[in-house]
Structures are given as structure tokens and as C-alpha cells.
Amino acid sequence: MKIRMKQWADRIRTAPERVAVPIMTTPGIELIGARPGEVFQSGELQARAILALNAEIPAAAAVTMMDLSVEAEAFGSPIGFSEYENPTVTARLLSDPEEIPALAVPPVGAARTGETLKCVRLCAEKLTDRPLLGGMIGPFSLAGRLYDMTEMMMLAALEPEAAHALLRKATDFLLPYARAFREAGANGLVVAEPAAGLLSPEMSAEFAASYVRELVEAVQDDEFLVVLHNCGNIVGQIPDWLATGAGAIHVGNAVRMTEVWPQIPPDVLIMGNISPVDEFKNGTPESMTRAVLELLEAGRPYPNFVLSSGCDIPPGTPMTNVRAFFAALAEFNRRG
């Protein structure tokens, strides 16, 4: 669906009612009677799950699967598939800085990236009442999956030229991949950079934010929105993430929203941060209601606040808690 995302964001900021955009797809897997192990390998099943879920929930935007193993697999990383959990990278692809120059940048469509884009195309054809946000990993987090996260942190500290060489290759793949999401019909992207939350503010600017900025500049405009997600403790990194130019910042439940809201300018959406595990998966409808109402009440002074989960909703999350999340939002809006 053709949507001018700048106008969409402007409406959110000026509307009297709050909206919600949770990072949520896996509850749809149970709605179609499937299992994560098969869905994460099939673009068609992913689309069915996403469409089934969004027929049940009043989210202000739909999102595609947040599978952060897809891009590493395209480079050749081994992936483990579980019947009940998200796929994971099972071993590092690179073990020495000298291997980085020979690393080939894969074409868009390699491995399961083709299935991801197939999902986007199918969803974009049938989703007519809300924007569709694709999901992809950020450059630093991708590099960490290729090289091992702890080793990537050490590489950035001790051999920065090698770290930048690997980040360059990661970004050279992610740039056309981001454009492919747009060409497939997505209205925006959620770029997940969870590993960057481990960096100091100085290092996050050099090794993470600068590369994310390239992605933002390549695809974001009035019709396409980039949402930058980091679920770490990034209170001290907010200026770096704002410098990327992303139109929305999404934070996890590792931070207090009261420490984040004042740092976000009014023309940037700020999204977060109900716990995906404590509330969505393991909470009760009553605890979810309390958490949502408390967060919305605290966020009253910030019209650019969008209610969301703190991160991707895990498999096994009961729909009763999902419905309680949206019911609490509706109750808050009725109160005015």
C-alpha cells in the first residue's frame, strides 16, 4: 500500500490518541497452526502468520519477522533451526582478521534473504489498512555474528582498521538489501542493532552509528521510514542514534523511558518498551494492563511516543497477553 510515512508519523504526533507498533510476529505462527522451525524458512508461511496476526490486532503498523540470523546465513554462517525457537548462528564464520579481505559480499536474495523478501511482497499485496515495516539486522550486529560478538568488540578496540573492513562488507550487503525491502513493497524498515548497545558512546559513534547512517541516507525519505532498534542500555548513546537521521528510535526494556524521552526531539518517534518476556510471554492480562497503563501515563508529555514491546515477541507468547496489551491501550485512550 502506498503510504507517505512522513505524514503517517506526523499524524501520530498530532493525534489525541496513542497508537501501538509492537515488534510482534510470532503469535501469528500459532494462529496458522505452524511451528517456528518451518515458518522461519518459508516466506509464504511468514506472510500467512503476519497477515493472520494483523487481522486480530489493531497495530498502527505491521512488521515482518525479526530473524537476525538471515543476513549472516547469506554470508555463509551455519544456522541452527529449532522447532520452537528462533534460528540462531551456531558458529563464527571468521576466526582471524586476515580472513576478512577474502570474505565475499553475497547478492541480495542469497540463502533465506530471498524468502524474507518474498514475505514482504506477499504482505504488501494484501495488507491494505496499515504500513508494513520490514526487519533487518544492523551492520555492527551482523559483523558480530560473522566474527563472534566478543571477538568483534576486541577487534574494534585493538585492530580498528580490520573492524572497519568487516563493517564495510556488512554494510555493502545491507545497503542493497534495504533497497530491496522498499522495492518489494515495504513502507519502512526496523533496523536492529542490539550488539551496538555493548559499545561505549565513543565507539558506538564510530563503529555502529556511522554505518547505520549510510542505510538511513540510502532509503529514508517522505515515503519510507527507518526505525532504529537497540534493546541494550543505550541511554548514553542516544545522541549517536539520533545522528543517524532515523525517523524513529525503538528502545528495549533495559532502559527507563523516563531517561530516554527527554533526549528525543519532537520530530522523531520514540517507541518502546513493554518487556517481551516478563509481560508478553510470562505475564498475565492483569500485569500487562498495569504495565501498559503506567507507561502510557508516564509518557503523556511526549506526543511522539509510540507504545511498543521492548524487543521482538518470543515464540510461545499467549494471545491473551497480546489482547490485554491492546485493550489497555484502548482503555487509556477512552480515558483521554
XYZ file of C-alpha atoms in Angstrom:
336
model
C 0.000 0.000 0.000
C 1.314 3.437 -0.963
C 1.746 5.443 2.231
C 3.687 8.624 2.812
C 5.410 7.670 6.016
C 6.298 11.228 6.958
C 2.584 12.028 7.015
C 1.931 8.813 8.956
C 4.443 9.862 11.598
C 3.071 13.419 11.671
C -0.431 12.077 12.314
C 0.836 10.004 15.224
C 2.462 13.048 16.811
C -0.609 15.245 16.442
C -3.422 12.768 17.127
C -5.078 12.888 20.563
C -4.954 9.099 20.904
C -1.899 6.903 21.357
C -1.067 4.080 18.949
C 0.987 0.902 19.293
C 3.526 -0.745 16.995
C 4.870 -3.800 18.829
C 7.718 -5.800 17.287
C 5.446 -8.782 17.020
C 5.050 -11.614 14.538
C 5.490 -14.953 16.324
C 1.976 -15.088 17.867
C 0.790 -15.361 14.282
C 2.670 -18.647 13.920
C 0.291 -20.364 16.321
C -2.693 -18.695 14.656
C -1.901 -20.539 11.404
C -1.097 -23.807 13.191
C 2.601 -23.809 12.294
C 5.891 -24.014 14.195
C 8.803 -21.550 14.207
C 11.235 -24.059 12.709
C 9.270 -24.230 9.465
C 7.996 -20.660 9.354
C 11.443 -19.056 9.555
C 12.436 -20.943 6.410
C 9.380 -20.041 4.316
C 8.444 -16.590 3.085
C 4.938 -17.810 2.304
C 4.365 -19.115 5.843
C 5.807 -15.927 7.319
C 3.356 -13.848 5.290
C 0.442 -16.052 6.353
C 1.411 -15.671 10.016
C 1.847 -11.902 9.778
C -1.434 -11.390 7.948
C -3.309 -13.664 10.362
C -1.929 -11.788 13.365
C -2.655 -8.356 11.958
C -6.225 -9.375 11.266
C -6.502 -9.878 15.048
C -4.697 -6.800 16.421
C -5.106 -3.034 15.878
C -1.416 -2.271 15.461
C -0.636 1.019 13.721
C 1.869 -0.824 11.504
C 2.715 -4.437 10.750
C 6.261 -5.771 10.967
C 7.926 -8.728 9.298
C 9.879 -11.438 11.125
C 12.803 -10.167 13.215
C 15.162 -13.038 12.406
C 18.712 -11.804 12.991
C 20.324 -14.936 11.546
C 19.158 -14.372 7.965
C 21.876 -11.965 6.859
C 24.714 -13.942 8.466
C 23.444 -17.073 6.716
C 23.663 -15.244 3.394
C 27.389 -14.742 4.072
C 27.762 -18.462 4.837
C 27.340 -18.682 8.619
C 25.989 -22.001 9.940
C 22.464 -21.688 11.308
C 20.646 -23.819 13.837
C 16.889 -24.251 13.465
C 14.690 -25.179 16.400
C 11.175 -26.493 16.247
C 10.027 -23.982 18.842
C 12.543 -21.087 18.873
C 14.052 -18.501 16.537
C 17.000 -19.606 14.367
C 20.498 -18.820 15.668
C 24.030 -18.555 14.314
C 25.792 -21.622 15.706
C 29.458 -20.812 14.976
C 31.604 -17.907 13.844
C 32.332 -17.689 10.130
C 35.616 -15.785 10.511
C 38.296 -16.521 13.091
C 41.158 -14.239 12.049
C 41.388 -10.647 10.765
C 43.388 -11.920 7.792
C 40.267 -13.733 6.562
C 38.236 -10.534 6.216
C 39.614 -9.343 2.831
C 38.623 -12.626 1.194
C 35.063 -12.570 2.553
C 32.662 -12.343 -0.371
C 29.679 -9.997 -0.125
C 26.661 -12.114 -1.118
C 23.994 -10.967 -3.561
C 20.596 -9.916 -2.281
C 18.386 -12.991 -2.368
C 21.097 -15.352 -1.169
C 20.020 -18.066 1.277
C 16.865 -17.052 3.161
C 17.032 -13.348 2.284
C 15.004 -14.345 -0.769
C 12.326 -15.822 1.487
C 12.286 -12.671 3.601
C 11.696 -10.515 0.536
C 9.048 -12.951 -0.696
C 7.235 -12.450 2.610
C 7.381 -8.678 2.145
C 5.925 -8.902 -1.357
C 3.073 -11.152 -0.238
C 2.236 -8.986 2.766
C 2.437 -5.764 0.760
C -0.066 -7.148 -1.756
C -2.682 -7.972 0.874
C -2.112 -5.543 3.749
C -4.216 -2.530 2.849
C -5.035 -0.823 6.136
C -1.630 -0.081 7.704
C 2.039 0.342 6.797
C 4.386 -2.635 6.561
C 7.801 -2.421 8.217
C 10.463 -4.909 7.164
C 13.004 -6.222 9.640
C 16.763 -6.492 9.157
C 19.951 -6.523 11.200
C 22.330 -3.566 11.514
C 25.973 -3.567 10.365
C 27.701 -3.935 13.741
C 25.393 -6.709 14.906
C 25.883 -8.542 11.601
C 29.673 -8.218 11.901
C 29.427 -9.620 15.419
C 27.584 -12.675 14.166
C 30.178 -13.259 11.466
C 33.222 -12.780 13.707
C 31.802 -13.621 17.181
C 30.468 -10.798 19.309
C 33.160 -10.805 21.983
C 35.886 -11.060 19.370
C 34.311 -8.234 17.347
C 34.394 -5.989 20.404
C 38.092 -6.768 20.856
C 38.760 -6.268 17.158
C 37.186 -2.812 17.265
C 39.312 -1.890 20.278
C 42.637 -3.392 19.187
C 42.528 -3.560 15.384
C 40.090 -0.853 14.286
C 41.137 -0.991 10.624
C 40.183 -4.668 10.446
C 36.909 -3.964 12.232
C 36.068 -1.245 9.728
C 36.936 -3.570 6.847
C 34.413 -6.126 8.108
C 31.805 -3.442 8.790
C 32.309 -2.157 5.248
C 31.479 -5.594 3.838
C 28.456 -5.960 6.106
C 27.175 -2.549 5.053
C 27.852 -3.210 1.373
C 25.427 -6.125 1.626
C 22.850 -4.374 3.802
C 22.561 -1.302 1.563
C 21.105 -3.137 -1.464
C 19.167 -5.411 0.886
C 17.480 -2.368 2.436
C 16.629 -1.056 -1.022
C 15.178 -4.462 -1.905
C 12.755 -4.216 1.032
C 11.493 -0.946 -0.365
C 11.226 -2.324 -3.895
C 9.297 -5.334 -2.551
C 6.641 -3.031 -1.101
C 7.678 -2.296 2.482
C 6.895 1.184 3.792
C 9.824 1.206 6.175
C 12.460 -0.821 7.974
C 13.179 -1.784 11.554
C 16.979 -1.933 11.664
C 18.059 -3.937 14.714
C 21.444 -3.070 16.225
C 21.331 -4.841 19.608
C 25.073 -5.551 19.738
C 25.912 -1.862 19.487
C 24.469 -1.403 22.958
C 27.629 -3.095 24.274
C 29.824 -0.294 22.938
C 30.880 2.863 24.712
C 29.278 6.050 23.366
C 32.551 6.931 21.618
C 32.865 3.530 19.984
C 29.179 3.337 19.073
C 29.512 6.522 17.050
C 32.493 5.182 15.099
C 31.644 1.506 14.693
C 27.834 1.467 14.624
C 26.024 4.761 14.133
C 28.164 5.906 11.204
C 27.270 2.777 9.215
C 23.595 2.911 10.160
C 23.559 6.471 8.892
C 24.520 5.147 5.454
C 21.472 2.871 5.484
C 19.184 5.695 6.559
C 20.501 8.025 3.882
C 20.082 5.327 1.241
C 16.385 4.579 1.789
C 14.616 7.015 4.131
C 12.532 9.817 2.663
C 8.980 11.145 2.946
C 7.597 7.792 1.789
C 9.885 5.394 3.677
C 10.732 5.340 7.390
C 13.699 3.796 9.192
C 13.118 2.668 12.779
C 16.408 2.087 14.600
C 16.117 -0.559 17.318
C 18.545 -1.229 20.145
C 17.419 -3.241 23.140
C 20.532 -2.573 25.237
C 21.225 0.062 27.864
C 21.745 2.893 25.402
C 20.808 5.929 27.477
C 24.284 7.363 26.886
C 24.206 6.539 23.164
C 21.012 8.363 22.231
C 22.870 11.295 20.596
C 24.697 8.810 18.342
C 21.458 7.151 17.265
C 19.791 10.490 16.603
C 22.779 11.426 14.437
C 21.903 8.557 12.087
C 18.866 10.529 10.959
C 16.476 7.639 11.581
C 12.887 8.841 11.775
C 12.127 6.643 14.774
C 14.127 5.205 17.667
C 12.989 1.955 19.281
C 14.350 1.040 22.723
C 14.161 -2.057 24.892
C 13.182 -2.611 28.478
C 16.822 -2.408 29.607
C 16.301 1.363 29.839
C 13.857 3.558 31.680
C 11.733 5.532 29.255
C 11.919 8.498 31.620
C 15.648 8.672 30.830
C 15.062 8.429 27.095
C 12.006 10.584 26.373
C 13.645 13.925 27.244
C 16.519 13.222 24.834
C 14.320 12.681 21.765
C 13.377 15.707 19.645
C 9.657 16.074 18.917
C 10.035 15.313 15.203
C 11.457 11.829 15.897
C 9.194 8.993 17.012
C 10.294 7.136 20.132
C 8.992 3.578 20.566
C 9.128 1.122 23.492
C 9.272 -0.696 25.832
C 6.959 -3.281 27.474
C 9.026 -6.363 28.357
C 8.626 -9.107 25.728
C 9.443 -11.833 28.266
C 8.234 -10.562 31.658
C 4.924 -9.246 30.344
C 4.133 -10.573 26.870
C 5.301 -14.163 27.353
C 5.279 -14.725 31.127
C 2.927 -12.048 32.424
C -0.819 -12.114 32.949
C -3.540 -9.950 31.406
C -3.708 -8.098 34.727
C 0.039 -7.422 34.923
C 0.099 -6.417 31.251
C -2.726 -3.951 31.810
C -0.889 -2.364 34.725
C 2.395 -2.126 32.814
C 0.797 -0.537 29.748
C -1.294 1.982 31.661
C 1.642 3.020 33.832
C 3.893 3.507 30.813
C 1.305 5.454 28.841
C 0.538 7.666 31.818
C 4.224 8.452 32.311
C 4.560 9.231 28.607
C 1.731 11.771 28.432
C 4.074 14.751 27.983
C 5.622 13.208 24.848
C 3.311 13.187 21.797
C 5.987 11.426 19.730
C 5.784 8.325 21.946
C 4.541 5.108 20.327
C 3.698 2.195 22.608
C 5.622 -0.964 21.733
C 7.271 -4.065 23.053
C 10.837 -3.750 24.274
C 12.042 -6.172 21.612
C 10.779 -8.974 19.397
C 7.975 -11.011 20.991
C 9.243 -14.576 21.610
C 7.530 -17.748 20.419
C 5.033 -19.139 22.889
C 3.560 -15.767 23.812
C -0.141 -16.234 24.652
C -2.653 -14.206 22.674
C -4.433 -13.371 25.933
C -1.496 -11.133 26.866
C -1.349 -9.647 23.369
C -5.044 -8.778 23.546
C -4.569 -7.322 27.042
C -1.818 -5.060 25.653
C -4.169 -3.556 23.075
C -7.137 -3.492 25.463
C -5.099 -1.433 27.925
C -4.159 0.963 25.134
C -7.839 1.335 24.221
C -8.729 1.927 27.859
C -6.112 4.676 28.147
C -7.415 6.361 25.006
C -11.011 6.227 26.298
C -9.936 7.937 29.477
C -8.395 10.754 27.467
